[in-house]
Each structure stands twice: as structure tokens, then as C-alpha cells.
mmCIF file of C-alpha atoms and ligand atoms in Angstrom:
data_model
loop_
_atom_site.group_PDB
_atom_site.id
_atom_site.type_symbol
_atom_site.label_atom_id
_atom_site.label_comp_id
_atom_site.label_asym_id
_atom_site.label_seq_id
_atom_site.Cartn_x
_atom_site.Cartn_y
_atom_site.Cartn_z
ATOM 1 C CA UNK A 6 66.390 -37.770 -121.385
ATOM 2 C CA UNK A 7 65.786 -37.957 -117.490
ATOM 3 C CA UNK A 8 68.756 -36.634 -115.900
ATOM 4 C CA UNK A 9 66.913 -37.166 -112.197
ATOM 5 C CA UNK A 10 65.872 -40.913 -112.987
ATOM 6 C CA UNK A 11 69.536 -41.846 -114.363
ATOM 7 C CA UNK A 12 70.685 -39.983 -110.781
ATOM 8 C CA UNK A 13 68.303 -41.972 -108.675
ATOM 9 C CA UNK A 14 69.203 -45.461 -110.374
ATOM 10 C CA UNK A 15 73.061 -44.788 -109.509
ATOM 11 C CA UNK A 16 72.387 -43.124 -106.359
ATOM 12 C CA UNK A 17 72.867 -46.525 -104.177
ATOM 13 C CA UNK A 18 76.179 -47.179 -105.677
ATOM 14 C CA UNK A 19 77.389 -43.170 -105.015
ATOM 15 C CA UNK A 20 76.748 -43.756 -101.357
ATOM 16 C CA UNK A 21 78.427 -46.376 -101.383
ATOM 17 C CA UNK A 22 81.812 -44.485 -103.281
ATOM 18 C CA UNK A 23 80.958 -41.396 -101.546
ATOM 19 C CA UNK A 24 81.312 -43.401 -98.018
ATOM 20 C CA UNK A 25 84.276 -45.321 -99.211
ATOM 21 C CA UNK A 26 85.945 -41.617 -100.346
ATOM 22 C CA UNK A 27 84.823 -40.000 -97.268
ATOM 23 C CA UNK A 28 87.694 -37.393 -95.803
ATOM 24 C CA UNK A 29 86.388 -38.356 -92.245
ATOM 25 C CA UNK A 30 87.149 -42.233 -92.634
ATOM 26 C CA UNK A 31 90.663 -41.490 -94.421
ATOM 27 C CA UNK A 32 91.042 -39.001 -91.363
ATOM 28 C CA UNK A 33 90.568 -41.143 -88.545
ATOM 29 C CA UNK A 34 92.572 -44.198 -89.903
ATOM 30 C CA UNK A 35 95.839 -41.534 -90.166
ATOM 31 C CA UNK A 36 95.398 -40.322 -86.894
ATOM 32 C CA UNK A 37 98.510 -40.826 -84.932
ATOM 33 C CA UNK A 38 97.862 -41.067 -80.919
ATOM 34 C CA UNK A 39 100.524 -38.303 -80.360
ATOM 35 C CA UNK A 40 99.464 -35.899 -83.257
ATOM 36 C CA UNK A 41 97.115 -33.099 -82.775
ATOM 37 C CA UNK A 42 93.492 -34.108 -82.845
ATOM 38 C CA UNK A 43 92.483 -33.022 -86.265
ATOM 39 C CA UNK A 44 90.379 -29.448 -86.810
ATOM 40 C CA UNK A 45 86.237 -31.019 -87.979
ATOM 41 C CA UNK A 46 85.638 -29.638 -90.992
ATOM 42 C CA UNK A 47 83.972 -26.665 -91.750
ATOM 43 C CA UNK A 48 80.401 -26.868 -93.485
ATOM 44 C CA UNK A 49 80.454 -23.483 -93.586
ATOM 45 C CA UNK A 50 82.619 -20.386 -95.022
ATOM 46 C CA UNK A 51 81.600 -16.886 -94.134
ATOM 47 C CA UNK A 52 83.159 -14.146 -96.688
ATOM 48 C CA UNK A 53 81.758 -10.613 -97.841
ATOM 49 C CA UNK A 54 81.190 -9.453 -101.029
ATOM 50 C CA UNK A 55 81.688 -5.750 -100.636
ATOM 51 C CA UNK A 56 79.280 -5.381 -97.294
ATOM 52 C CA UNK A 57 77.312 -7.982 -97.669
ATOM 53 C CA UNK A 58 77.644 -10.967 -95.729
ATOM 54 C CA UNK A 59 77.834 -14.120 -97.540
ATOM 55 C CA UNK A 60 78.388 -17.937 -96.489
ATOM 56 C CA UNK A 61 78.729 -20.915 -98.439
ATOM 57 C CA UNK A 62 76.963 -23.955 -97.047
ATOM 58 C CA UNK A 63 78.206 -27.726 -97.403
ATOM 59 C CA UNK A 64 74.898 -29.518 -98.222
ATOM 60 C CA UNK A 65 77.480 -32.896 -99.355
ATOM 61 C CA UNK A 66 78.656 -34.466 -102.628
ATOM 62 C CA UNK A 67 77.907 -36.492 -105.760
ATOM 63 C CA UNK A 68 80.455 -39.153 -106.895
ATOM 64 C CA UNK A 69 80.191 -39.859 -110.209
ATOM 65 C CA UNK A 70 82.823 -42.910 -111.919
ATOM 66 C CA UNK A 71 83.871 -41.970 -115.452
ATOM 67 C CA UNK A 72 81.957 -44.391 -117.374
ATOM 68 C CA UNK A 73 79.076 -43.851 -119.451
ATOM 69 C CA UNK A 74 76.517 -44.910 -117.494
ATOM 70 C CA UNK A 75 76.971 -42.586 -114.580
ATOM 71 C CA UNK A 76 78.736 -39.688 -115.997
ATOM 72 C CA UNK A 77 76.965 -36.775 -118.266
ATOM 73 C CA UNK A 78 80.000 -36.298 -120.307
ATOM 74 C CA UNK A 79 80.562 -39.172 -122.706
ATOM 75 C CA UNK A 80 83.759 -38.951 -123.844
ATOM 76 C CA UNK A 81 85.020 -41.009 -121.156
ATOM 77 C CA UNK A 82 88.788 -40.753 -122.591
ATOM 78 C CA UNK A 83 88.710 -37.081 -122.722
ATOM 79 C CA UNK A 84 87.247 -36.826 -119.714
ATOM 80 C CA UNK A 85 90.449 -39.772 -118.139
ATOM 81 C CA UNK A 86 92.623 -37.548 -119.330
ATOM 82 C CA UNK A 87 92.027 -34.345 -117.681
ATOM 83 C CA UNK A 88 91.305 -36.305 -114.329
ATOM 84 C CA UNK A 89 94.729 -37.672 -114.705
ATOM 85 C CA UNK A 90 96.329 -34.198 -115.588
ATOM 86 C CA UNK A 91 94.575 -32.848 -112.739
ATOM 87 C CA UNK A 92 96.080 -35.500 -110.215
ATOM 88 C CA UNK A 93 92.722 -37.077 -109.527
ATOM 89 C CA UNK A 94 94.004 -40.961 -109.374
ATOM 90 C CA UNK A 95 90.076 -42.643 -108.730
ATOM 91 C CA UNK A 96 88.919 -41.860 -112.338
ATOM 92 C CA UNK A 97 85.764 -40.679 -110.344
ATOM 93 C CA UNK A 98 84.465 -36.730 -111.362
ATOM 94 C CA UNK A 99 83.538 -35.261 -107.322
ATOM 95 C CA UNK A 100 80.716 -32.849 -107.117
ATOM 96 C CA UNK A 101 80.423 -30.752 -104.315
ATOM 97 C CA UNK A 102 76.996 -29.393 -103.489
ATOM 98 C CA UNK A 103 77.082 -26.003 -101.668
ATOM 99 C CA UNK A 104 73.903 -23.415 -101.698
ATOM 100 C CA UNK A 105 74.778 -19.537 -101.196
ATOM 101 C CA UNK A 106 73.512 -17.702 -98.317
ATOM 102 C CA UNK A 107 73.441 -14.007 -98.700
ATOM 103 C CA UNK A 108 72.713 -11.533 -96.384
ATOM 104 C CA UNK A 109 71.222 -8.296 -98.623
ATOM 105 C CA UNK A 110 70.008 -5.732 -96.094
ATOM 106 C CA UNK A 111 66.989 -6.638 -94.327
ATOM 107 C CA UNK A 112 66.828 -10.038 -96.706
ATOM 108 C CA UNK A 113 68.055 -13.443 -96.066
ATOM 109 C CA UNK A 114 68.604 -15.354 -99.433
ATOM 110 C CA UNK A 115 69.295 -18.363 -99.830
ATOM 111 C CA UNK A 116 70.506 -19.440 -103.264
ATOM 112 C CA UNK A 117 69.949 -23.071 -104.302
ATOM 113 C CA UNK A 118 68.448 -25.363 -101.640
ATOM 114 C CA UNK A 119 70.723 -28.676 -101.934
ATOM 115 C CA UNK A 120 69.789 -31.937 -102.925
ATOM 116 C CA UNK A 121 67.770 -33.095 -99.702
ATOM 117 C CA UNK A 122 69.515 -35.947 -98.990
ATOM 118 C CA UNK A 123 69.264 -37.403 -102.909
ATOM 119 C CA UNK A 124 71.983 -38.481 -105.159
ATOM 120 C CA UNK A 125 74.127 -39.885 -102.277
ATOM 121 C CA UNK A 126 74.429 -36.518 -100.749
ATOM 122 C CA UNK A 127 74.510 -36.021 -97.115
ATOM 123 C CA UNK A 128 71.741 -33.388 -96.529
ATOM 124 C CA UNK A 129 73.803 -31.267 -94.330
ATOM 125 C CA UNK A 130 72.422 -28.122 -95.467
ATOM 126 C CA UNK A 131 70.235 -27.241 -92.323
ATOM 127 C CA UNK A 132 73.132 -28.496 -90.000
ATOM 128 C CA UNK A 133 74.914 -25.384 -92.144
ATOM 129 C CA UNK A 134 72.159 -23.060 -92.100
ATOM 130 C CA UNK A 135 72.705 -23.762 -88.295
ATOM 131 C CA UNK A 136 76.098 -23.082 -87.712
ATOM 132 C CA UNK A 137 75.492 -20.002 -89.813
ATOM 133 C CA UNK A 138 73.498 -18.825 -87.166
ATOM 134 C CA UNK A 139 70.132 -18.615 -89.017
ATOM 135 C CA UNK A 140 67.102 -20.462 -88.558
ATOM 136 C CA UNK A 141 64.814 -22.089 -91.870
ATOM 137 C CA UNK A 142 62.131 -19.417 -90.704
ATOM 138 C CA UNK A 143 64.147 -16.381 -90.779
ATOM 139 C CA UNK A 144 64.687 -17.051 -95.095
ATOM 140 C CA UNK A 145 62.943 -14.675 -96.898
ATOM 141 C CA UNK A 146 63.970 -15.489 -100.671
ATOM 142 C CA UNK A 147 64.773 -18.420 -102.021
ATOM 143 C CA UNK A 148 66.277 -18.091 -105.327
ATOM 144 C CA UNK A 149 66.254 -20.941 -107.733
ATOM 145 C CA UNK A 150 69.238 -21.637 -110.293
ATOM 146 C CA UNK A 151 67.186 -24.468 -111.648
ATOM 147 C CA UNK A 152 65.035 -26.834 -111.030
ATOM 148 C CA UNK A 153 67.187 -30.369 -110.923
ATOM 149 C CA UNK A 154 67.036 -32.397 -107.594
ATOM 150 C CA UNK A 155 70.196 -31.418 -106.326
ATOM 151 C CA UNK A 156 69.233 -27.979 -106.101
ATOM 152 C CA UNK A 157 65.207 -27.789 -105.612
ATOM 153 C CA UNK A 158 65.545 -30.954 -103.308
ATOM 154 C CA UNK A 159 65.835 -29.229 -99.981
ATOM 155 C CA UNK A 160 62.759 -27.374 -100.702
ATOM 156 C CA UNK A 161 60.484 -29.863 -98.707
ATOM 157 C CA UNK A 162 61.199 -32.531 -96.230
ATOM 158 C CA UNK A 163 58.514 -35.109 -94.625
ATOM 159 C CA UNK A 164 55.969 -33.650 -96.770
ATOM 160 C CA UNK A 165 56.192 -29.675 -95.687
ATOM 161 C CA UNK A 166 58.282 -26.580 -96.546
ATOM 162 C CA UNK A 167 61.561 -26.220 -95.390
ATOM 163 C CA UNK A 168 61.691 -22.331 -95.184
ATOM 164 C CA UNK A 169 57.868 -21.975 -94.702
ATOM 165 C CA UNK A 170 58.284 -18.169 -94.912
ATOM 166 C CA UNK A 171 59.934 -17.364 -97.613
ATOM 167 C CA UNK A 172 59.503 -16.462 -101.199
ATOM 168 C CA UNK A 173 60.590 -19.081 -103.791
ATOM 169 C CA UNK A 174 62.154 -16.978 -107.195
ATOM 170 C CA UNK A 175 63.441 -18.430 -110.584
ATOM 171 C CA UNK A 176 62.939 -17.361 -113.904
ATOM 172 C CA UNK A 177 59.157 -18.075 -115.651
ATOM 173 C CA UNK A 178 60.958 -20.320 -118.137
ATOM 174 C CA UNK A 179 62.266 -22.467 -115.279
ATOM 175 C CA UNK A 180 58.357 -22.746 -113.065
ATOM 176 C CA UNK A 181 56.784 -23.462 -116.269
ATOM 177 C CA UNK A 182 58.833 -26.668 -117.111
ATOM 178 C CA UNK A 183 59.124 -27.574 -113.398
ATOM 179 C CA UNK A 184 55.211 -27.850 -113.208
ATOM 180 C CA UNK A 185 55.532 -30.141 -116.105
ATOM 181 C CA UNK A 186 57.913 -32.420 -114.601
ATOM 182 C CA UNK A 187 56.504 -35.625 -112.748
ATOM 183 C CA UNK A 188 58.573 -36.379 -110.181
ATOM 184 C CA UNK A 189 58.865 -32.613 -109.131
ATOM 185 C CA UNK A 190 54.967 -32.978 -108.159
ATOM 186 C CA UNK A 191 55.407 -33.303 -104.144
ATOM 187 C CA UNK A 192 58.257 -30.115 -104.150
ATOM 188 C CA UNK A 193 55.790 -28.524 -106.950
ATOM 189 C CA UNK A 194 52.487 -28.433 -104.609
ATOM 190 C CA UNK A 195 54.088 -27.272 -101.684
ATOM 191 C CA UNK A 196 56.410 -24.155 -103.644
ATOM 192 C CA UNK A 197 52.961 -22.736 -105.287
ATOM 193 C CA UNK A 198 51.928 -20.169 -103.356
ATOM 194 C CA UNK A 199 55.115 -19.052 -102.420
ATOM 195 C CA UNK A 200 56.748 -18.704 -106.013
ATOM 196 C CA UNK A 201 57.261 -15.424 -107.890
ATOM 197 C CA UNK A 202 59.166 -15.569 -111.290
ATOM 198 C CA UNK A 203 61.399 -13.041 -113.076
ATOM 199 C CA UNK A 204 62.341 -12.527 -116.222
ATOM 200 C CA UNK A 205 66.270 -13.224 -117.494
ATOM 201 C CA UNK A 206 68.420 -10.332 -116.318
ATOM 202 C CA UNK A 207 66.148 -9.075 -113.282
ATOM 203 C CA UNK A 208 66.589 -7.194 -110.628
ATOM 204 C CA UNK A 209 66.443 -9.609 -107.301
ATOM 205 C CA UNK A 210 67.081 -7.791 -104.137
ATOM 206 C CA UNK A 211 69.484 -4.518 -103.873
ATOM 207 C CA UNK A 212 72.861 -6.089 -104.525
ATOM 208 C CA UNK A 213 71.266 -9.145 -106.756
ATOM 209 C CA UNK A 214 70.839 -9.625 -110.534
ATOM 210 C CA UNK A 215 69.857 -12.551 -111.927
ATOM 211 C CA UNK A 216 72.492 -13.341 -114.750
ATOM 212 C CA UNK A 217 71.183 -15.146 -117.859
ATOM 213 C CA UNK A 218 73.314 -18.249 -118.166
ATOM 214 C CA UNK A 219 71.184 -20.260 -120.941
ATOM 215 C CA UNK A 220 71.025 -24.277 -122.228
ATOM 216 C CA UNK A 221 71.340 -26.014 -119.205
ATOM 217 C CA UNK A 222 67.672 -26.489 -118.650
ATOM 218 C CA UNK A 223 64.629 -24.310 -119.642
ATOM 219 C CA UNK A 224 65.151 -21.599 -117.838
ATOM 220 C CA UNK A 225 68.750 -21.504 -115.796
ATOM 221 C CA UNK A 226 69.578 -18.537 -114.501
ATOM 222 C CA UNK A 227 73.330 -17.368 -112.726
ATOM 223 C CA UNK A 228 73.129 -14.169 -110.271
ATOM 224 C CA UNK A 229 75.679 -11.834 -110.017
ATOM 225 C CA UNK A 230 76.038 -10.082 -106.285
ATOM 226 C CA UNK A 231 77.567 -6.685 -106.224
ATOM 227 C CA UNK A 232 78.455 -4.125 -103.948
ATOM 228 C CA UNK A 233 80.779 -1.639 -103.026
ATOM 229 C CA UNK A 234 83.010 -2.270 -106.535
ATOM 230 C CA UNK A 235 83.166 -6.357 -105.241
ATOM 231 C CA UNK A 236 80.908 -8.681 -107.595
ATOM 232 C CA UNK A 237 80.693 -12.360 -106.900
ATOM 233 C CA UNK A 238 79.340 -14.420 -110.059
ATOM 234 C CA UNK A 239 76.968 -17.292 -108.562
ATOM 235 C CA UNK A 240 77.558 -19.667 -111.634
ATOM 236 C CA UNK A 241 74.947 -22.511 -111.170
ATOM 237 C CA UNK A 242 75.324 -25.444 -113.184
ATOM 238 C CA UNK A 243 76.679 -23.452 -116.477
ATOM 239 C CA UNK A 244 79.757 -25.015 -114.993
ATOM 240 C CA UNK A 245 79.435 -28.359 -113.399
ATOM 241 C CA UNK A 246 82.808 -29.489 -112.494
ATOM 242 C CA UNK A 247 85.922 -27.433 -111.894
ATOM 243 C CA UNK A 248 88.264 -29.822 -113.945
ATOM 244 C CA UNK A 249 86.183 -31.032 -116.500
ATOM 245 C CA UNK A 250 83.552 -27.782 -117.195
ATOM 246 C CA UNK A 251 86.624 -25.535 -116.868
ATOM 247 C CA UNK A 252 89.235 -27.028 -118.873
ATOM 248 C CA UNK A 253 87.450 -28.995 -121.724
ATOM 249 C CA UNK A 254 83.973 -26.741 -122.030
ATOM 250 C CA UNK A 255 83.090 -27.632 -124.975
ATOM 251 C CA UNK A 256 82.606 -31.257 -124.595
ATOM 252 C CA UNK A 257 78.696 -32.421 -124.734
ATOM 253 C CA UNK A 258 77.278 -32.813 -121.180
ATOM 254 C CA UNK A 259 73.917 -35.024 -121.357
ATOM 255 C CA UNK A 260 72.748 -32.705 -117.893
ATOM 256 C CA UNK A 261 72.582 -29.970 -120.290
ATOM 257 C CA UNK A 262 68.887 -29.195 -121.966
ATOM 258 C CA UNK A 263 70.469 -27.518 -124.806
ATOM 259 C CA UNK A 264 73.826 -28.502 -125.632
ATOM 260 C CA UNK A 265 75.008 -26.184 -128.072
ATOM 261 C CA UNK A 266 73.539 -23.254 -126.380
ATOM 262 C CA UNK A 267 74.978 -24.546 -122.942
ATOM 263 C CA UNK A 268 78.267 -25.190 -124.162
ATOM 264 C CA UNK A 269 78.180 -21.152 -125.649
ATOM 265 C CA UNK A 270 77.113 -20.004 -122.433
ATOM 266 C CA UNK A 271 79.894 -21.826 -120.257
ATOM 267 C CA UNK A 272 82.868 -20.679 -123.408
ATOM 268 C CA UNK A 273 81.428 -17.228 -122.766
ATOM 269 C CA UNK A 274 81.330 -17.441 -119.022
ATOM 270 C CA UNK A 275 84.688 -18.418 -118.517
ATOM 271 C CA UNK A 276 85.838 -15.909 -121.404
ATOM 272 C CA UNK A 277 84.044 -13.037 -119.374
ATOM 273 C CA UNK A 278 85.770 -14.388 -115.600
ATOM 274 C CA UNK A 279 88.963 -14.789 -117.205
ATOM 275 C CA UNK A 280 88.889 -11.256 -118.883
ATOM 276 C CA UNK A 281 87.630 -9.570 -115.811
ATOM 277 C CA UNK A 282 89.410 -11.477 -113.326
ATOM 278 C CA UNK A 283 85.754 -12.225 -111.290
ATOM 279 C CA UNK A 284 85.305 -13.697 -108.300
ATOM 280 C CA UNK A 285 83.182 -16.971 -109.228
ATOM 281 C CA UNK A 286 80.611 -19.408 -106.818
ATOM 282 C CA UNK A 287 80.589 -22.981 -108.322
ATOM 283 C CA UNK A 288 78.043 -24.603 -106.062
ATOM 284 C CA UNK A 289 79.346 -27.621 -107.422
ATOM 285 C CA UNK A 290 83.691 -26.766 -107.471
ATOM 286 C CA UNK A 291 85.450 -27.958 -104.695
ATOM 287 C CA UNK A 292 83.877 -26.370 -101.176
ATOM 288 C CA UNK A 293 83.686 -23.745 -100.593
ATOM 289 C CA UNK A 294 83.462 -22.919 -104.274
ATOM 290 C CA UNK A 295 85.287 -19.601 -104.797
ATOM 291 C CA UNK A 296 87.817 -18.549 -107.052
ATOM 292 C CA UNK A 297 88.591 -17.509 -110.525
ATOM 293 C CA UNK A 298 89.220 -18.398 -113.758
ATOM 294 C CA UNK A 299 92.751 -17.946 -115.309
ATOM 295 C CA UNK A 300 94.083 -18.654 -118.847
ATOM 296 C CA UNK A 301 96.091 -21.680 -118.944
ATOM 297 C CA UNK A 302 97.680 -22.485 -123.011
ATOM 298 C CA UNK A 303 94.470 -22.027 -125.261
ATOM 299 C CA UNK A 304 92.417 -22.714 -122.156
ATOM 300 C CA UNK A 305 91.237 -22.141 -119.070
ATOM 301 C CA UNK A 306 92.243 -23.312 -115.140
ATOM 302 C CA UNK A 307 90.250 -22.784 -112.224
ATOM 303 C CA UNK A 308 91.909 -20.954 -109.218
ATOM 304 C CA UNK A 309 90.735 -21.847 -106.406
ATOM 305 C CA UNK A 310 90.803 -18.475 -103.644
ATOM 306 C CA UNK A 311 93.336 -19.627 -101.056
HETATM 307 ZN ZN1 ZN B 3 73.485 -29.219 -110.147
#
């Protein structure tokens, strides 16, 4: 299995959906010469977690049509269905692809680095990081959900590092089977010195644990922010998409390492958010990714925060 080579191959036909779905072009052909010109949208959503500042980052989005060939879940039908329950009329599953930026104290983290411009994604994460008001230099941790393109890809660009001083963290699980993956050799040269690893569970920064969310790849992680009684769950790709992840979690998604284990992890997950009514990150739900899980029949909805 070679989820990044099955990406690549389809990643000239997403840009071409992802252009022909983009919000700006549907914008601009509505626009009325009397109506108010339209607000841009945001890339960027500032929000606290207790007293830490937090923003979530638009780095772009994967389009993805329901067919076998593109999509990791194969049960196309299933997956029809729950698209059409959901109102989404273009049978296509949409991806968002937003990295966290937290603010601990003295430490600038950034969780997830994007895709760099791969999979038909726009590589707007540094335009975000802008209008956040911080600069690549002032990072000081990276932390690493896992090592897939779309979120180790804005690592490097034209053959340096992006955020040349900071640290680059995931779990030992996850470096070891990154170093063994080919086509993660030019982000894998550059990251060496600046990696430190940390076991399942660890202790990241003051208001950061890293939250063991197992199966999707060797060694996924989640982190949990908390502070102040407020706890944000940053859920990685335990849950991929907010229809399909959410509502039907137990269907086989080829992205995932481990299936069986994956599938545990993302029944427990939503179990736990649903029971504790958490705030939950899905740097890949609909931007800017926040909200919670309620129960919905024998099941589960995602809520987005208004
Ligand atoms: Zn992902």
C-alpha cells in the first residue's frame, strides 16, 4: 500500500475539481454590481483555549470523487449515502487541510505543517502563518501528527527548512518508519538534526500532551491542549472526514496502517468527545475545524462551533 503514490497519481485531476469547486470562482460569478463586495475569506481563525492563544491556519484542500480509485474508503455506496444525507450533491468527499498554531508561553508550536503545495492543495500555509502575525523563524516546535505528505509536506521548500529554527517532535514509532520511507528522503535529510521523539502519552510543552490515537500509521499521535479547565483535542487523521469518519467509523479506510486498530481508536475517540462534550481540531473537518461530537440515533454527528 502507498497511500502518497495513489495521492500523487490523482493529484492532477484534484486540481483540476478543486479549481472547478473553488468558493472564489462560484463567488465572483454571483456577484451582483449593486450587492456588497463580498468579505475574502479568512485563512485564519484566532481562538483561546483557556489562555493560550491558538489559530487555525488554511493550508487548502483535497478533493477526493467517491470512486474506488481515489477514495480510501471502499464502500463507495455507503460512503453515497451519507454524502447524500449530509446534503453534499457532487458525490466528491472535501478535505480541508488546516495545521494548529499554538501559542504555549514562551513557545510557538506549530502542529502539522500542511501538504506543501501536494495533493492539489494550495500551499497557503505561510500566507497564514503571515496573517497570524508570526514569521517561519520565530517556530520553536514543530509537532508531527504523522508523517503523510499532507502533513510533513511543508517541512521543506526549494530544498531547505521551512522553520529553520525550530525543533521537529513526533513519537519514535513515527521517525523510525519515516526514515524508512523513500519518497520522504529530501524532507527526511533536512528534519535530522532538528528532530526529538517522545514516547505515546508525553508531556510536550506546559499546556501540551501528546494523546495516543493508534492504527493510522506507525506511530500517530493526537495532542490534547489544556488550560485553565478548557481542553482542545487536536485529532489528526484518527478522523479524516467530518461526514464520513464521524458518522460511519467503522468502515475500512485504506489511509489507515492498521485498520482494526484505527477503526478502535476513532469508535473510542468519538465515544470519549461525545461523553465529555470536548472541544475537537479536525485538521481535515471543514475550516476552521472546531467543534464537537454529539450523539445522533446509534451514532454520532459532528457539530461544527458556530
Ligand atoms: Zn492527513
Amino acid at each position: 500500500m502507498n497511500v502518497h503514490a495513489r495521492l500523487a497519481a490523482a493529484s492532477l485531476m484534484l486540481m483540476t475539481l478543486a479549481a472547478a469547486c473553488s468558493p472564489q470562482t462560484e463567488k465572483t460569478a454571483e456577484t451582483a454590481p449593486a450587492a456588497p463586495a463580498a468579505a475574502p475569506i479568512s485563512d485564519t481563525h484566532a481562538f483561546r483555549i483557556g489562555q493560550v492563544e491558538a489559530v487555525a491556519l488554511r493550508d487548502g484542500t483535497i478533493v477526493l470523487t467517491n470512486a474506488e480509485e481515489q477514495s480510501p474508503w471502499s464502500a463507495v455506496s455507503d460512503v453515497a449515502t451519507v454524502l447524500t444525507a449530509n446534503g453534499v450533491t457532487d458525490n466528491r468527499i472535501h478535505l480541508s487541510v488546516q495545521p494548529l498554531l499554538v501559542k504555549d508561553g514562551e513557545r510557538v508550536v506549530l502542529i502539522d505543517t500542511g501538504a506543501g503545495g501536494q495533493m492539489g492543495t494550495e500551499n497557503k500555509l505561510p500566507a497564514s502563518l503571515a496573517a497570524a502575525g508570526v514569521q517561519p523563524a520565530q517556530v520553536t516546535d514543530i509537532l508531527i501528527s504523522h508523517a503523510h505528505g499532507d502533513h510533513v509536506g511543508g517541512l521543506v521548500a526549494n530544498g531547505a527548512l521551512v522553520y529553520p529554527n525550530a525543533t521537529v517532535r513526533m513519537t519514535a514509532a513515527e521517525w523510525a518508519a519515516m526514515q524508512g520511507e523513500n519518497e520522504l528522503q529530501p524532507i527526511v535529510r533536512l528534519i535530522r538534526p532538528k528532530v526529538e521523539t517522545f514516547e505515546p502519552g508525553a508531556s510536550i510543552s506546559p499546556a501540551i500532551t501528546a494523546l495516543p490515537l493508534p492504527g493510522h500509521t506507525a506511530g500517530h499521535t493526537g495532542y490534547e491542549i489544556a488550560n485553565g479547565g478548557a481542553r482542545l483535542i487536536y485529532v489528526g487523521d484518527a478522523l479524516h472526514s467530518s461526514l464520513i469518519s464521524v458518522q460511519r467509523p467503522e468502515l475500512v479506510n485504506r489511509w489507515d496502517l492498521d485498520s482494526a486498530t484505527a477503526i478502535a481508536t476513532r469508535q473510542a475517540l468519538l465515544e470519549r468527545g461525545a461523553s465529555q462534550n470536548l472541544l475537537f481540531y479536525g485538521v481535515h473537518f471543514p475550516f476552521p475545524g472546531l467543534g464537537r461530537i454529539q450523539r445522533r440515533d446509534d451514532g454520532f454527528v459532528w457539530a461544527p462551533q458556530p
